[in-house]
mmCIF file of C-alpha atoms in Angstrom:
data_model
loop_
_atom_site.group_PDB
_atom_site.id
_atom_site.type_symbol
_atom_site.label_atom_id
_atom_site.label_comp_id
_atom_site.label_asym_id
_atom_site.label_seq_id
_atom_site.Cartn_x
_atom_site.Cartn_y
_atom_site.Cartn_z
ATOM 1 C CA TYR A 178 97.396 110.444 115.032
ATOM 2 C CA ASP A 179 99.790 108.107 116.568
ATOM 3 C CA PRO A 180 103.431 109.174 116.003
ATOM 4 C CA LYS A 181 104.005 105.590 114.349
ATOM 5 C CA VAL A 182 101.225 106.102 111.909
ATOM 6 C CA ARG A 183 102.498 109.794 111.286
ATOM 7 C CA ARG A 184 106.118 108.315 110.089
ATOM 8 C CA ALA A 185 104.411 106.121 107.871
ATOM 9 C CA TYR A 186 101.871 108.093 106.345
ATOM 10 C CA PRO A 187 104.116 111.880 105.958
ATOM 11 C CA ALA A 188 101.012 113.305 104.748
ATOM 12 C CA LEU A 189 99.494 113.678 107.570
ATOM 13 C CA ASN A 190 101.789 115.924 108.799
ATOM 14 C CA ASN A 191 101.064 118.327 106.422
ATOM 15 C CA PRO A 192 98.067 120.267 107.281
ATOM 16 C CA LEU A 193 95.142 121.370 104.335
ATOM 17 C CA PRO A 194 94.243 124.784 105.303
ATOM 18 C CA ALA A 195 92.314 125.577 102.203
ATOM 19 C CA SER A 196 90.283 122.294 102.539
ATOM 20 C CA GLU A 197 87.859 123.413 105.022
ATOM 21 C CA ARG A 198 87.241 125.989 103.112
ATOM 22 C CA GLU A 199 86.910 123.857 100.113
ATOM 23 C CA ALA A 200 84.379 122.113 101.482
ATOM 24 C CA ALA A 201 82.427 125.065 102.613
ATOM 25 C CA THR A 202 82.228 126.594 99.295
ATOM 26 C CA PHE A 203 80.606 123.376 98.091
ATOM 27 C CA ALA A 204 78.133 122.976 101.604
ATOM 28 C CA GLY A 205 76.855 126.670 100.868
ATOM 29 C CA LEU A 206 75.954 125.832 97.272
ATOM 30 C CA VAL A 207 74.285 122.418 97.439
ATOM 31 C CA PRO A 208 70.920 122.720 99.781
ATOM 32 C CA ARG A 209 70.659 120.230 102.700
ATOM 33 C CA SER A 210 74.465 120.335 103.225
ATOM 34 C CA GLU A 211 76.303 119.029 106.110
ATOM 35 C CA THR A 212 80.115 119.920 107.175
ATOM 36 C CA LEU A 213 82.164 117.404 109.387
ATOM 37 C CA SER A 214 85.648 118.596 109.678
ATOM 38 C CA GLY A 215 88.181 118.422 112.593
ATOM 39 C CA PRO A 216 87.428 116.834 115.892
ATOM 40 C CA GLN A 217 83.764 116.066 114.210
ATOM 41 C CA ALA A 218 84.843 114.114 111.299
ATOM 42 C CA THR A 219 85.159 110.869 112.710
ATOM 43 C CA LYS A 220 84.624 107.191 111.164
ATOM 44 C CA ALA A 221 81.116 106.821 113.006
ATOM 45 C CA GLU A 222 79.787 110.331 112.275
ATOM 46 C CA VAL A 223 80.718 110.058 108.784
ATOM 47 C CA MET A 224 78.875 106.995 108.257
ATOM 48 C CA ALA A 225 75.993 107.805 110.689
ATOM 49 C CA HIS A 226 75.317 110.394 107.914
ATOM 50 C CA TRP A 227 76.455 109.450 104.482
ATOM 51 C CA GLY A 228 73.517 107.262 103.503
ATOM 52 C CA GLY A 229 71.105 110.320 103.907
ATOM 53 C CA TYR A 230 72.923 112.776 101.439
ATOM 54 C CA ASP A 231 72.460 112.857 97.472
ATOM 55 C CA CYS A 232 76.394 114.427 97.106
ATOM 56 C CA LEU A 233 79.559 113.512 99.451
ATOM 57 C CA TYR A 234 82.707 116.035 99.701
ATOM 58 C CA PHE A 235 85.980 114.845 100.687
ATOM 59 C CA ALA A 236 88.404 117.593 100.853
ATOM 60 C CA CYS A 237 91.200 115.765 102.936
ATOM 61 C CA HIS A 238 94.096 113.465 102.611
ATOM 62 C CA MET A 239 93.990 110.275 100.201
ATOM 63 C CA LEU A 240 96.377 107.399 101.761
ATOM 64 C CA GLN A 241 97.915 104.424 100.375
ATOM 65 C CA HIS A 242 99.469 102.054 102.267
ATOM 66 C CA PRO A 243 103.519 102.356 101.375
ATOM 67 C CA GLY A 244 104.135 98.432 102.045
ATOM 68 C CA LEU A 245 101.138 96.984 100.949
ATOM 69 C CA PRO A 246 99.773 99.326 97.896
ATOM 70 C CA PHE A 247 96.608 98.194 97.015
ATOM 71 C CA LEU A 248 95.390 99.541 100.618
ATOM 72 C CA TYR A 249 93.791 102.538 100.167
ATOM 73 C CA PHE A 250 92.025 104.506 102.787
ATOM 74 C CA ILE A 251 90.910 108.287 103.948
ATOM 75 C CA PRO A 252 92.046 109.407 107.131
ATOM 76 C CA LEU A 253 89.515 110.640 109.350
ATOM 77 C CA ALA A 254 89.224 112.076 113.000
ATOM 78 C CA ASP A 255 90.416 109.378 115.619
ATOM 79 C CA SER A 256 87.413 109.030 118.193
ATOM 80 C CA ALA A 257 87.724 109.931 121.658
ATOM 81 C CA SER A 258 86.080 106.689 122.274
ATOM 82 C CA SER A 259 87.981 104.826 119.363
ATOM 83 C CA SER A 260 89.058 101.263 120.802
ATOM 84 C CA THR A 261 91.215 100.829 117.611
ATOM 85 C CA LEU A 262 93.375 102.469 114.568
ATOM 86 C CA THR A 263 90.673 101.160 111.955
ATOM 87 C CA ASP A 264 88.107 103.927 113.487
ATOM 88 C CA ALA A 265 90.029 106.211 112.193
ATOM 89 C CA TYR A 266 89.799 105.772 108.466
ATOM 90 C CA LEU A 267 87.715 104.887 106.203
ATOM 91 C CA GLU A 268 88.672 101.803 103.967
ATOM 92 C CA PRO A 269 87.384 100.562 100.851
ATOM 93 C CA ALA A 270 85.311 98.153 102.629
ATOM 94 C CA ASP A 271 83.794 100.650 104.935
ATOM 95 C CA ILE A 272 82.642 102.142 101.815
ATOM 96 C CA SER A 273 81.320 98.925 99.428
ATOM 97 C CA ALA A 274 79.504 97.999 102.390
ATOM 98 C CA ALA A 275 77.316 101.524 102.729
ATOM 99 C CA ASP A 276 74.502 102.155 100.989
ATOM 100 C CA LEU A 277 75.154 104.699 98.772
ATOM 101 C CA SER A 278 71.910 104.479 96.341
ATOM 102 C CA ARG A 279 70.581 108.108 97.098
ATOM 103 C CA CYS A 280 73.836 109.608 96.166
ATOM 104 C CA HIS A 281 74.243 111.345 92.784
ATOM 105 C CA LEU A 282 78.102 112.582 93.351
ATOM 106 C CA VAL A 283 81.043 111.800 95.633
ATOM 107 C CA VAL A 284 83.997 114.042 95.137
ATOM 108 C CA LEU A 285 87.557 112.882 96.469
ATOM 109 C CA SER A 286 89.172 116.211 96.312
ATOM 110 C CA GLY A 287 92.630 114.702 97.469
ATOM 111 C CA CYS A 288 95.949 113.475 95.850
ATOM 112 C CA SER A 289 95.948 110.695 93.458
ATOM 113 C CA SER A 290 92.308 109.552 94.833
ATOM 114 C CA ALA A 291 91.272 107.827 90.901
ATOM 115 C CA VAL A 292 95.148 106.169 90.818
ATOM 116 C CA PRO A 293 94.701 102.477 90.224
ATOM 117 C CA TYR A 294 97.026 99.778 91.955
ATOM 118 C CA SER A 295 99.177 98.199 89.167
ATOM 119 C CA ALA A 296 99.117 94.429 90.070
ATOM 120 C CA PRO A 297 100.877 91.885 88.271
ATOM 121 C CA ASN A 298 97.907 90.836 86.440
ATOM 122 C CA GLY A 299 96.209 94.248 85.717
ATOM 123 C CA ASP A 300 95.072 97.534 87.606
ATOM 124 C CA GLU A 301 92.691 97.009 90.449
ATOM 125 C CA PRO A 302 90.447 99.784 91.072
ATOM 126 C CA GLY A 303 91.029 102.886 93.171
ATOM 127 C CA ILE A 304 88.853 103.539 96.438
ATOM 128 C CA GLY A 305 86.165 105.560 93.661
ATOM 129 C CA HIS A 306 85.320 102.045 92.804
ATOM 130 C CA ALA A 307 84.176 101.480 96.303
ATOM 131 C CA PHE A 308 81.656 104.437 96.011
ATOM 132 C CA VAL A 309 80.396 103.259 93.099
ATOM 133 C CA ASP A 310 80.112 99.984 94.372
ATOM 134 C CA ALA A 311 78.014 101.040 97.296
ATOM 135 C CA GLY A 312 75.385 102.632 94.580
ATOM 136 C CA ALA A 313 76.914 106.393 93.956
ATOM 137 C CA ARG A 314 76.392 107.551 90.431
ATOM 138 C CA CYS A 315 79.455 109.558 89.357
ATOM 139 C CA VAL A 316 82.746 109.838 91.426
ATOM 140 C CA VAL A 317 85.120 112.863 90.981
ATOM 141 C CA SER A 318 88.567 112.011 91.497
ATOM 142 C CA THR A 319 92.044 112.864 90.989
ATOM 143 C CA LEU A 320 94.725 110.780 88.975
ATOM 144 C CA TRP A 321 97.736 112.986 90.338
ATOM 145 C CA ASN A 322 98.950 114.906 93.559
ATOM 146 C CA VAL A 323 97.297 118.463 94.055
ATOM 147 C CA ARG A 324 98.525 121.346 96.040
ATOM 148 C CA ASP A 325 95.600 122.244 98.603
ATOM 149 C CA ALA A 326 95.558 125.898 97.583
ATOM 150 C CA ASP A 327 95.134 124.645 93.873
ATOM 151 C CA ALA A 328 92.375 121.811 94.467
ATOM 152 C CA ALA A 329 90.400 124.740 96.669
ATOM 153 C CA THR A 330 90.403 127.154 93.919
ATOM 154 C CA LEU A 331 89.597 124.522 91.137
ATOM 155 C CA MET A 332 86.700 122.557 93.284
ATOM 156 C CA SER A 333 85.319 126.257 94.009
ATOM 157 C CA GLN A 334 84.989 126.633 90.515
ATOM 158 C CA PHE A 335 83.118 123.163 90.367
ATOM 159 C CA ALA A 336 81.425 123.465 92.947
ATOM 160 C CA LYS A 337 80.059 126.507 91.231
ATOM 161 C CA GLU A 338 78.947 125.051 87.840
ATOM 162 C CA TYR A 339 77.887 121.618 89.662
ATOM 163 C CA GLU A 340 75.337 124.405 91.356
ATOM 164 C CA ARG A 341 73.770 125.363 88.044
ATOM 165 C CA SER A 342 73.728 121.791 86.752
ATOM 166 C CA PRO A 343 70.510 120.448 86.599
ATOM 167 C CA THR A 344 69.978 117.332 88.601
ATOM 168 C CA ASP A 345 68.501 114.166 87.236
ATOM 169 C CA PRO A 346 66.453 112.056 89.858
#
């Protein structure tokens, strides 16, 4: 990421080494899985693949714009062919515009992914609502900050329970 972006979002300076293990655990338990990580996890790749899966799992930073707290986004790898900064993140408008009607479950394993923005006239929905708007049946997200290793441990157990549970059509 550009140094200006890293200054605006200090969380991007903190690597998430356990998140790759966390995602791999989930992918190993869910049939027909594909993992996008590192430089592969570009906006174009995510958007090209997500409509065909029953489950989406994001083990990454979830960010909120410091000056505009109603703007949430999921940072992704910056594509070499990227022409704008918006090619390096998913925002609610990108998500809401997708057809995720086949998706049974979205997991947002990242800090405060379910925290709504407190507006003067009431709370506005968090980023997870955009997945529901796009057709996903269920979203698992967090109301607090989580440490990478702790999230990996908890979500690995969640993945095992999810794999054992019956899925509805």
